[in-house]
Amino acid sequence: MAITKEEIQDKFEVVGDFKHIQVRTATVIKEDGKEISRSFHRHVITPNSDSSNESADVKAMVAQFHTDAVKKAYADHLAKEV
Amino acid sequence: MALTKVRGAGAEGLTLSSTSLTVSNGLTLTDGDIAVASGHGISFVADGSASGMSSELLHDYEEGTFTPSITFGGGSTSIAYYSGRQSGIYTKIGNCVNISIHLQMTSKGSSTGSVQVTGLPFTSDSNDHYIPSAVFIMSMASMSGGFPTFRVFPNATYMDGHQLSSNTYSALTNSNCTDTTVFQINAKYFVA
């Protein structure tokens, strides 16, 4: 009986006015190749996030969506505290 | 157009077409799941609608974890946590996500400024609602500004810490925390 564990980034979503990139990581447990468990962990990359440790897929999305204009707009939004 | 009427004991109410199945009197699965295609869900259109209704489609459900963090003034220099005490769980139902956060520091580090809890699992929506939360705290320093609470900032992935008094509020800061401050936060908010 072989138990294996793998982590897969199985969902990427670009949401909101400031192109936040929502990433879902699935942890899949398999027994003899058959999936017996799947759980999820989420994190979000915002335009002011450090993406240096992200996957190649996420880095490509950051390059595409987090333009200087988006970064400035998000910074202006964050400064709008009430 | 119905193509087939399923006939048989107890099955007279089933109508099968090329694209759908209609069941006239309830559906029970004895095993297995109902899998919904992306972009679809469970429709409640047949029910009456309240004024202001914007959707009657339950299109998403998900459970999982996330990793929240404390920042002071946007920084987190040398902040450390007890093992297993930097955790968050979420349940998302439709466009609403419920979160539960447990943060217990062993060091508040050297960053200064307003307290934020970052790393929420979904971006909040853009309505300026600033959703408040329920908070349990331990090991705080002076709280002259009132009891702390956290609000979800709109169109973002963090919560701001505040101190509430009878008619105003002020920012919760590093000065209100100790090296062993504990925040346990329950909140729900709407997602982008």
PDB file of C-alpha atoms in Angstrom:
ATOM      1  CA  MET A   1       0.000   0.000   0.000  1.00  0.00           C
ATOM      2  CA  ALA A   2       1.621   3.243  -1.141  1.00  0.00           C
ATOM      3  CA  ILE A   3       0.452   6.531   0.318  1.00  0.00           C
ATOM      4  CA  THR A   4       1.468   9.601  -1.643  1.00  0.00           C
ATOM      5  CA  LYS A   5       0.912  13.312  -1.109  1.00  0.00           C
ATOM      6  CA  GLU A   6       1.062  16.006  -3.733  1.00  0.00           C
ATOM      7  CA  GLU A   7       0.307  19.727  -3.769  1.00  0.00           C
ATOM      8  CA  ILE A   8      -1.266  21.240  -6.860  1.00  0.00           C
ATOM      9  CA  GLN A   9      -2.239  24.827  -7.553  1.00  0.00           C
ATOM     10  CA  ASP A  10      -5.599  23.893  -9.035  1.00  0.00           C
ATOM     11  CA  LYS A  11      -7.414  27.216  -9.301  1.00  0.00           C
ATOM     12  CA  PHE A  12      -6.344  30.730 -10.289  1.00  0.00           C
ATOM     13  CA  GLU A  13      -8.804  33.629 -10.252  1.00  0.00           C
ATOM     14  CA  VAL A  14      -8.276  37.295 -11.095  1.00  0.00           C
ATOM     15  CA  VAL A  15     -10.864  39.299  -9.169  1.00  0.00           C
ATOM     16  CA  GLY A  16     -11.832  42.814  -8.233  1.00  0.00           C
ATOM     17  CA  ASP A  17     -10.934  46.300  -9.349  1.00  0.00           C
ATOM     18  CA  PHE A  18      -7.260  45.768  -8.558  1.00  0.00           C
ATOM     19  CA  LYS A  19      -6.691  42.419 -10.252  1.00  0.00           C
ATOM     20  CA  HIS A  20      -6.103  40.380  -7.109  1.00  0.00           C
ATOM     21  CA  ILE A  21      -4.881  36.898  -7.997  1.00  0.00           C
ATOM     22  CA  GLN A  22      -6.550  34.254  -5.852  1.00  0.00           C
ATOM     23  CA  VAL A  23      -4.669  30.948  -5.741  1.00  0.00           C
ATOM     24  CA  ARG A  24      -6.025  27.685  -4.390  1.00  0.00           C
ATOM     25  CA  THR A  25      -3.565  24.943  -3.512  1.00  0.00           C
ATOM     26  CA  ALA A  26      -4.963  21.437  -3.240  1.00  0.00           C
ATOM     27  CA  THR A  27      -3.231  18.814  -1.111  1.00  0.00           C
ATOM     28  CA  VAL A  28      -4.103  15.442  -2.578  1.00  0.00           C
ATOM     29  CA  ILE A  29      -3.539  12.197  -0.672  1.00  0.00           C
ATOM     30  CA  LYS A  30      -3.556   9.008  -2.733  1.00  0.00           C
ATOM     31  CA  GLU A  31      -3.472   5.362  -1.777  1.00  0.00           C
ATOM     32  CA  ASP A  32      -2.102   3.132  -4.508  1.00  0.00           C
ATOM     33  CA  GLY A  33      -2.814   5.913  -6.980  1.00  0.00           C
ATOM     34  CA  LYS A  34      -6.433   6.380  -5.925  1.00  0.00           C
ATOM     35  CA  GLU A  35      -7.352   9.721  -4.385  1.00  0.00           C
ATOM     36  CA  ILE A  36      -8.604   9.322  -0.814  1.00  0.00           C
ATOM     37  CA  SER A  37      -8.391  12.914   0.426  1.00  0.00           C
ATOM     38  CA  ARG A  38      -8.265  16.434  -0.977  1.00  0.00           C
ATOM     39  CA  SER A  39      -7.969  19.627   1.087  1.00  0.00           C
ATOM     40  CA  PHE A  40      -7.518  23.263   0.122  1.00  0.00           C
ATOM     41  CA  HIS A  41      -5.301  26.141   1.217  1.00  0.00           C
ATOM     42  CA  ARG A  42      -5.748  29.639  -0.208  1.00  0.00           C
ATOM     43  CA  HIS A  43      -3.709  32.764  -0.574  1.00  0.00           C
ATOM     44  CA  VAL A  44      -4.119  35.976  -2.557  1.00  0.00           C
ATOM     45  CA  ILE A  45      -1.488  37.993  -4.394  1.00  0.00           C
ATOM     46  CA  THR A  46      -2.352  41.670  -4.323  1.00  0.00           C
ATOM     47  CA  PRO A  47      -0.630  44.336  -6.436  1.00  0.00           C
ATOM     48  CA  ASN A  48       1.599  45.239  -3.464  1.00  0.00           C
ATOM     49  CA  SER A  49       2.522  41.622  -2.639  1.00  0.00           C
ATOM     50  CA  ASP A  50       6.013  40.178  -2.844  1.00  0.00           C
ATOM     51  CA  SER A  51       5.633  37.507  -5.509  1.00  0.00           C
ATOM     52  CA  SER A  52       9.272  36.402  -5.588  1.00  0.00           C
ATOM     53  CA  ASN A  53       8.464  33.047  -3.959  1.00  0.00           C
ATOM     54  CA  GLU A  54       5.395  32.316  -6.058  1.00  0.00           C
ATOM     55  CA  SER A  55       5.142  29.632  -8.714  1.00  0.00           C
ATOM     56  CA  ALA A  56       6.023  30.327 -12.342  1.00  0.00           C
ATOM     57  CA  ASP A  57       2.299  30.351 -13.197  1.00  0.00           C
ATOM     58  CA  VAL A  58       1.580  33.010 -10.606  1.00  0.00           C
ATOM     59  CA  LYS A  59       4.604  35.086 -11.590  1.00  0.00           C
ATOM     60  CA  ALA A  60       3.360  35.102 -15.171  1.00  0.00           C
ATOM     61  CA  MET A  61      -0.046  36.320 -14.024  1.00  0.00           C
ATOM     62  CA  VAL A  62       1.546  39.006 -11.843  1.00  0.00           C
ATOM     63  CA  ALA A  63       3.516  40.241 -14.838  1.00  0.00           C
ATOM     64  CA  GLN A  64       0.368  40.374 -16.925  1.00  0.00           C
ATOM     65  CA  PHE A  65      -2.090  41.917 -14.478  1.00  0.00           C
ATOM     66  CA  HIS A  66      -0.163  43.908 -11.869  1.00  0.00           C
ATOM     67  CA  THR A  67       0.867  46.768 -14.074  1.00  0.00           C
ATOM     68  CA  ASP A  68       2.250  49.997 -12.692  1.00  0.00           C
ATOM     69  CA  ALA A  69      -1.165  51.601 -13.183  1.00  0.00           C
ATOM     70  CA  VAL A  70      -2.877  48.847 -11.187  1.00  0.00           C
ATOM     71  CA  LYS A  71      -0.257  49.085  -8.431  1.00  0.00           C
ATOM     72  CA  LYS A  72      -0.757  52.832  -8.145  1.00  0.00           C
ATOM     73  CA  ALA A  73      -4.530  52.526  -8.129  1.00  0.00           C
ATOM     74  CA  TYR A  74      -4.356  49.918  -5.370  1.00  0.00           C
ATOM     75  CA  ALA A  75      -1.951  52.033  -3.318  1.00  0.00           C
ATOM     76  CA  ASP A  76      -4.343  54.971  -3.630  1.00  0.00           C
ATOM     77  CA  HIS A  77      -7.208  52.718  -2.556  1.00  0.00           C
ATOM     78  CA  LEU A  78      -5.356  51.521   0.548  1.00  0.00           C
ATOM     79  CA  ALA A  79      -4.684  55.103   1.549  1.00  0.00           C
ATOM     80  CA  LYS A  80      -8.434  55.693   1.674  1.00  0.00           C
ATOM     81  CA  GLU A  81      -8.917  54.729   5.329  1.00  0.00           C
ATOM     82  CA  VAL A  82     -12.052  55.893   7.148  1.00  0.00           C
TER      83      VAL A  82
ATOM     84  CA  MET B   1     -38.796  18.164 -26.035  1.00  0.00           C
ATOM     85  CA  ALA B   2     -39.184  15.073 -23.916  1.00  0.00           C
ATOM     86  CA  LEU B   3     -37.699  12.037 -25.589  1.00  0.00           C
ATOM     87  CA  THR B   4     -38.327   9.376 -23.027  1.00  0.00           C
ATOM     88  CA  LYS B   5     -40.793   8.753 -20.266  1.00  0.00           C
ATOM     89  CA  VAL B   6     -39.255   6.419 -17.754  1.00  0.00           C
ATOM     90  CA  ARG B   7     -41.841   3.833 -16.849  1.00  0.00           C
ATOM     91  CA  GLY B   8     -41.660   1.392 -14.005  1.00  0.00           C
ATOM     92  CA  ALA B   9     -42.619   0.964 -10.398  1.00  0.00           C
ATOM     93  CA  GLY B  10     -42.007   4.252  -8.665  1.00  0.00           C
ATOM     94  CA  ALA B  11     -40.400   5.897 -11.697  1.00  0.00           C
ATOM     95  CA  GLU B  12     -43.424   7.374 -13.474  1.00  0.00           C
ATOM     96  CA  GLY B  13     -42.406  10.905 -12.491  1.00  0.00           C
ATOM     97  CA  LEU B  14     -39.145  10.946 -14.394  1.00  0.00           C
ATOM     98  CA  THR B  15     -38.933  12.747 -17.710  1.00  0.00           C
ATOM     99  CA  LEU B  16     -35.741  12.404 -19.703  1.00  0.00           C
ATOM    100  CA  SER B  17     -34.895  14.675 -22.597  1.00  0.00           C
ATOM    101  CA  SER B  18     -31.755  15.047 -24.656  1.00  0.00           C
ATOM    102  CA  THR B  19     -30.432  17.697 -22.272  1.00  0.00           C
ATOM    103  CA  SER B  20     -32.166  17.378 -18.916  1.00  0.00           C
ATOM    104  CA  LEU B  21     -33.869  15.144 -16.415  1.00  0.00           C
ATOM    105  CA  THR B  22     -36.997  16.248 -14.591  1.00  0.00           C
ATOM    106  CA  VAL B  23     -37.997  14.584 -11.353  1.00  0.00           C
ATOM    107  CA  SER B  24     -41.510  15.337 -10.173  1.00  0.00           C
ATOM    108  CA  ASN B  25     -41.335  14.318  -6.540  1.00  0.00           C
ATOM    109  CA  GLY B  26     -37.939  14.569  -4.837  1.00  0.00           C
ATOM    110  CA  LEU B  27     -34.519  13.130  -5.428  1.00  0.00           C
ATOM    111  CA  THR B  28     -32.471  10.976  -3.048  1.00  0.00           C
ATOM    112  CA  LEU B  29     -28.905   9.861  -3.649  1.00  0.00           C
ATOM    113  CA  THR B  30     -27.916   6.757  -1.716  1.00  0.00           C
ATOM    114  CA  ASP B  31     -24.224   7.354  -2.457  1.00  0.00           C
ATOM    115  CA  GLY B  32     -21.967   9.705  -4.364  1.00  0.00           C
ATOM    116  CA  ASP B  33     -22.001  13.473  -4.850  1.00  0.00           C
ATOM    117  CA  ILE B  34     -23.811  15.942  -7.054  1.00  0.00           C
ATOM    118  CA  ALA B  35     -21.215  17.547  -9.313  1.00  0.00           C
ATOM    119  CA  VAL B  36     -22.102  20.988 -10.660  1.00  0.00           C
ATOM    120  CA  ALA B  37     -20.415  22.317 -13.791  1.00  0.00           C
ATOM    121  CA  SER B  38     -18.323  25.463 -13.466  1.00  0.00           C
ATOM    122  CA  GLY B  39     -20.487  28.573 -13.657  1.00  0.00           C
ATOM    123  CA  HIS B  40     -23.628  26.745 -12.538  1.00  0.00           C
ATOM    124  CA  GLY B  41     -25.240  25.979  -9.216  1.00  0.00           C
ATOM    125  CA  ILE B  42     -28.504  25.297  -7.443  1.00  0.00           C
ATOM    126  CA  SER B  43     -31.255  27.680  -8.486  1.00  0.00           C
ATOM    127  CA  PHE B  44     -33.920  28.933  -6.063  1.00  0.00           C
ATOM    128  CA  VAL B  45     -35.752  30.985  -8.700  1.00  0.00           C
ATOM    129  CA  ALA B  46     -38.999  29.158  -7.936  1.00  0.00           C
ATOM    130  CA  ASP B  47     -39.089  30.788  -4.488  1.00  0.00           C
ATOM    131  CA  GLY B  48     -40.360  34.304  -3.972  1.00  0.00           C
ATOM    132  CA  SER B  49     -37.774  37.071  -4.095  1.00  0.00           C
ATOM    133  CA  ALA B  50     -37.130  39.790  -1.547  1.00  0.00           C
ATOM    134  CA  SER B  51     -36.840  43.379  -2.729  1.00  0.00           C
ATOM    135  CA  GLY B  52     -33.244  44.028  -3.720  1.00  0.00           C
ATOM    136  CA  MET B  53     -32.508  40.421  -4.573  1.00  0.00           C
ATOM    137  CA  SER B  54     -29.425  40.116  -6.802  1.00  0.00           C
ATOM    138  CA  SER B  55     -29.028  36.359  -7.160  1.00  0.00           C
ATOM    139  CA  GLU B  56     -30.951  33.177  -6.469  1.00  0.00           C
ATOM    140  CA  LEU B  57     -28.205  30.835  -7.583  1.00  0.00           C
ATOM    141  CA  LEU B  58     -26.066  29.010  -5.012  1.00  0.00           C
ATOM    142  CA  HIS B  59     -22.981  28.721  -7.175  1.00  0.00           C
ATOM    143  CA  ASP B  60     -20.120  27.931  -4.831  1.00  0.00           C
ATOM    144  CA  TYR B  61     -19.188  26.052  -1.692  1.00  0.00           C
ATOM    145  CA  GLU B  62     -15.664  25.496  -0.429  1.00  0.00           C
ATOM    146  CA  GLU B  63     -13.843  24.732   2.816  1.00  0.00           C
ATOM    147  CA  GLY B  64     -10.150  25.185   3.449  1.00  0.00           C
ATOM    148  CA  THR B  65      -7.345  26.858   5.334  1.00  0.00           C
ATOM    149  CA  PHE B  66      -5.261  30.008   4.971  1.00  0.00           C
ATOM    150  CA  THR B  67      -2.311  31.576   6.766  1.00  0.00           C
ATOM    151  CA  PRO B  68      -3.064  34.936   8.400  1.00  0.00           C
ATOM    152  CA  SER B  69      -0.311  37.267   9.615  1.00  0.00           C
ATOM    153  CA  ILE B  70      -0.044  40.295  11.872  1.00  0.00           C
ATOM    154  CA  THR B  71       1.593  43.444  10.567  1.00  0.00           C
ATOM    155  CA  PHE B  72       2.352  46.738  12.309  1.00  0.00           C
ATOM    156  CA  GLY B  73       2.317  49.712   9.977  1.00  0.00           C
ATOM    157  CA  GLY B  74       2.525  47.270   7.087  1.00  0.00           C
ATOM    158  CA  GLY B  75       5.732  45.687   8.432  1.00  0.00           C
ATOM    159  CA  SER B  76       6.353  42.343  10.092  1.00  0.00           C
ATOM    160  CA  THR B  77      10.016  42.495  11.074  1.00  0.00           C
ATOM    161  CA  SER B  78      10.887  39.649  13.479  1.00  0.00           C
ATOM    162  CA  ILE B  79       7.271  38.837  14.387  1.00  0.00           C
ATOM    163  CA  ALA B  80       7.091  35.196  15.499  1.00  0.00           C
ATOM    164  CA  TYR B  81       4.229  32.887  16.438  1.00  0.00           C
ATOM    165  CA  TYR B  82       3.686  29.876  18.651  1.00  0.00           C
ATOM    166  CA  SER B  83       3.777  26.662  16.678  1.00  0.00           C
ATOM    167  CA  GLY B  84       0.364  26.009  15.210  1.00  0.00           C
ATOM    168  CA  ARG B  85      -0.995  29.367  16.372  1.00  0.00           C
ATOM    169  CA  GLN B  86      -0.856  31.159  13.035  1.00  0.00           C
ATOM    170  CA  SER B  87      -3.830  29.545  11.414  1.00  0.00           C
ATOM    171  CA  GLY B  88      -7.053  30.319   9.633  1.00  0.00           C
ATOM    172  CA  ILE B  89      -9.970  28.267   8.355  1.00  0.00           C
ATOM    173  CA  TYR B  90     -12.707  29.325   5.969  1.00  0.00           C
ATOM    174  CA  THR B  91     -16.022  28.177   4.612  1.00  0.00           C
ATOM    175  CA  LYS B  92     -17.286  29.944   1.499  1.00  0.00           C
ATOM    176  CA  ILE B  93     -20.981  29.715   0.692  1.00  0.00           C
ATOM    177  CA  GLY B  94     -22.029  31.579  -2.416  1.00  0.00           C
ATOM    178  CA  ASN B  95     -20.528  35.063  -2.279  1.00  0.00           C
ATOM    179  CA  CYS B  96     -20.034  35.023   1.510  1.00  0.00           C
ATOM    180  CA  VAL B  97     -16.982  33.641   3.288  1.00  0.00           C
ATOM    181  CA  ASN B  98     -16.812  32.835   6.988  1.00  0.00           C
ATOM    182  CA  ILE B  99     -13.350  32.912   8.524  1.00  0.00           C
ATOM    183  CA  SER B 100     -11.879  31.940  11.876  1.00  0.00           C
ATOM    184  CA  ILE B 101      -8.388  33.136  12.780  1.00  0.00           C
ATOM    185  CA  HIS B 102      -6.036  32.177  15.607  1.00  0.00           C
ATOM    186  CA  LEU B 103      -2.873  34.226  16.047  1.00  0.00           C
ATOM    187  CA  GLN B 104      -0.609  33.975  19.084  1.00  0.00           C
ATOM    188  CA  MET B 105       2.752  35.679  19.002  1.00  0.00           C
ATOM    189  CA  THR B 106       5.967  34.779  20.763  1.00  0.00           C
ATOM    190  CA  SER B 107       7.520  38.043  19.626  1.00  0.00           C
ATOM    191  CA  LYS B 108       5.909  41.173  18.254  1.00  0.00           C
ATOM    192  CA  GLY B 109       9.145  42.124  16.545  1.00  0.00           C
ATOM    193  CA  SER B 110      10.233  45.674  15.814  1.00  0.00           C
ATOM    194  CA  SER B 111       7.771  47.022  13.260  1.00  0.00           C
ATOM    195  CA  THR B 112       5.590  49.864  14.478  1.00  0.00           C
ATOM    196  CA  GLY B 113       2.231  51.308  13.558  1.00  0.00           C
ATOM    197  CA  SER B 114      -1.355  50.203  13.090  1.00  0.00           C
ATOM    198  CA  VAL B 115      -2.286  46.562  13.472  1.00  0.00           C
ATOM    199  CA  GLN B 116      -3.498  44.670  10.452  1.00  0.00           C
ATOM    200  CA  VAL B 117      -4.311  40.993  10.029  1.00  0.00           C
ATOM    201  CA  THR B 118      -3.345  40.071   6.486  1.00  0.00           C
ATOM    202  CA  GLY B 119      -3.646  36.989   4.304  1.00  0.00           C
ATOM    203  CA  LEU B 120      -7.417  36.605   4.076  1.00  0.00           C
ATOM    204  CA  PRO B 121      -8.350  33.767   1.717  1.00  0.00           C
ATOM    205  CA  PHE B 122     -10.488  35.825  -0.689  1.00  0.00           C
ATOM    206  CA  THR B 123     -10.526  39.464  -1.776  1.00  0.00           C
ATOM    207  CA  SER B 124     -13.374  41.371  -0.162  1.00  0.00           C
ATOM    208  CA  ASP B 125     -15.949  43.088  -2.320  1.00  0.00           C
ATOM    209  CA  SER B 126     -15.781  46.756  -3.202  1.00  0.00           C
ATOM    210  CA  ASN B 127     -18.766  47.917  -1.162  1.00  0.00           C
ATOM    211  CA  ASP B 128     -17.508  50.233   1.554  1.00  0.00           C
ATOM    212  CA  HIS B 129     -19.067  48.194   4.340  1.00  0.00           C
ATOM    213  CA  TYR B 130     -15.957  47.608   6.428  1.00  0.00           C
ATOM    214  CA  ILE B 131     -17.397  44.422   7.896  1.00  0.00           C
ATOM    215  CA  PRO B 132     -16.691  44.177  11.661  1.00  0.00           C
ATOM    216  CA  SER B 133     -15.741  40.959  13.417  1.00  0.00           C
ATOM    217  CA  ALA B 134     -16.002  39.233  16.777  1.00  0.00           C
ATOM    218  CA  VAL B 135     -12.703  39.184  18.650  1.00  0.00           C
ATOM    219  CA  PHE B 136     -11.231  37.402  21.672  1.00  0.00           C
ATOM    220  CA  ILE B 137      -7.944  38.828  22.977  1.00  0.00           C
ATOM    221  CA  MET B 138      -5.333  37.968  25.591  1.00  0.00           C
ATOM    222  CA  SER B 139      -2.072  39.511  26.783  1.00  0.00           C
ATOM    223  CA  MET B 140      -2.683  43.006  25.490  1.00  0.00           C
ATOM    224  CA  ALA B 141      -0.799  46.031  26.795  1.00  0.00           C
ATOM    225  CA  SER B 142      -2.546  49.250  27.725  1.00  0.00           C
ATOM    226  CA  MET B 143      -5.924  49.630  26.003  1.00  0.00           C
ATOM    227  CA  SER B 144      -6.718  53.242  26.797  1.00  0.00           C
ATOM    228  CA  GLY B 145      -8.563  53.674  23.519  1.00  0.00           C
ATOM    229  CA  GLY B 146     -11.201  51.028  24.206  1.00  0.00           C
ATOM    230  CA  PHE B 147     -11.906  47.406  23.365  1.00  0.00           C
ATOM    231  CA  PRO B 148     -10.298  46.138  20.143  1.00  0.00           C
ATOM    232  CA  THR B 149     -12.090  44.970  17.069  1.00  0.00           C
ATOM    233  CA  PHE B 150     -11.152  44.257  13.476  1.00  0.00           C
ATOM    234  CA  ARG B 151     -12.864  45.310  10.252  1.00  0.00           C
ATOM    235  CA  VAL B 152     -12.413  43.841   6.795  1.00  0.00           C
ATOM    236  CA  PHE B 153     -11.094  46.544   4.481  1.00  0.00           C
ATOM    237  CA  PRO B 154     -13.053  46.654   1.180  1.00  0.00           C
ATOM    238  CA  ASN B 155     -11.466  45.391  -2.026  1.00  0.00           C
ATOM    239  CA  ALA B 156      -8.513  43.989  -0.105  1.00  0.00           C
ATOM    240  CA  THR B 157      -7.304  40.927   1.795  1.00  0.00           C
ATOM    241  CA  TYR B 158      -6.735  42.282   5.296  1.00  0.00           C
ATOM    242  CA  MET B 159      -8.472  43.502   8.432  1.00  0.00           C
ATOM    243  CA  ASP B 160      -7.681  46.724  10.293  1.00  0.00           C
ATOM    244  CA  GLY B 161      -7.478  46.711  14.084  1.00  0.00           C
ATOM    245  CA  HIS B 162      -9.355  49.417  15.974  1.00  0.00           C
ATOM    246  CA  GLN B 163     -10.103  50.372  19.561  1.00  0.00           C
ATOM    247  CA  LEU B 164     -13.715  51.231  20.230  1.00  0.00           C
ATOM    248  CA  SER B 165     -14.954  53.739  22.741  1.00  0.00           C
ATOM    249  CA  SER B 166     -18.450  55.087  23.259  1.00  0.00           C
ATOM    250  CA  ASN B 167     -18.477  57.524  20.366  1.00  0.00           C
ATOM    251  CA  THR B 168     -15.280  57.081  18.380  1.00  0.00           C
ATOM    252  CA  TYR B 169     -12.525  54.678  17.463  1.00  0.00           C
ATOM    253  CA  SER B 170      -8.801  54.778  16.975  1.00  0.00           C
ATOM    254  CA  ALA B 171      -6.187  52.524  15.443  1.00  0.00           C
ATOM    255  CA  LEU B 172      -4.910  49.533  17.367  1.00  0.00           C
ATOM    256  CA  THR B 173      -1.117  49.725  17.273  1.00  0.00           C
ATOM    257  CA  ASN B 174       1.982  47.784  18.258  1.00  0.00           C
ATOM    258  CA  SER B 175       1.985  49.698  21.540  1.00  0.00           C
ATOM    259  CA  ASN B 176      -1.254  47.969  22.506  1.00  0.00           C
ATOM    260  CA  CYS B 177       0.304  44.536  21.970  1.00  0.00           C
ATOM    261  CA  THR B 178       2.835  42.500  23.902  1.00  0.00           C
ATOM    262  CA  ASP B 179       5.154  39.761  22.718  1.00  0.00           C
ATOM    263  CA  THR B 180       2.503  37.186  23.625  1.00  0.00           C
ATOM    264  CA  THR B 181      -0.659  38.887  22.393  1.00  0.00           C
ATOM    265  CA  VAL B 182      -3.394  36.554  21.183  1.00  0.00           C
ATOM    266  CA  PHE B 183      -6.043  37.406  18.606  1.00  0.00           C
ATOM    267  CA  GLN B 184      -8.866  35.004  17.922  1.00  0.00           C
ATOM    268  CA  ILE B 185     -11.135  36.484  15.289  1.00  0.00           C
ATOM    269  CA  ASN B 186     -14.347  35.309  13.713  1.00  0.00           C
ATOM    270  CA  ALA B 187     -15.726  37.229  10.760  1.00  0.00           C
ATOM    271  CA  LYS B 188     -17.710  36.890   7.604  1.00  0.00           C
ATOM    272  CA  TYR B 189     -17.524  39.088   4.551  1.00  0.00           C
ATOM    273  CA  PHE B 190     -18.641  39.254   0.953  1.00  0.00           C
ATOM    274  CA  VAL B 191     -16.139  38.481  -1.779  1.00  0.00           C
ATOM    275  CA  ALA B 192     -15.226  40.311  -4.962  1.00  0.00           C
TER     276      ALA B 192
END
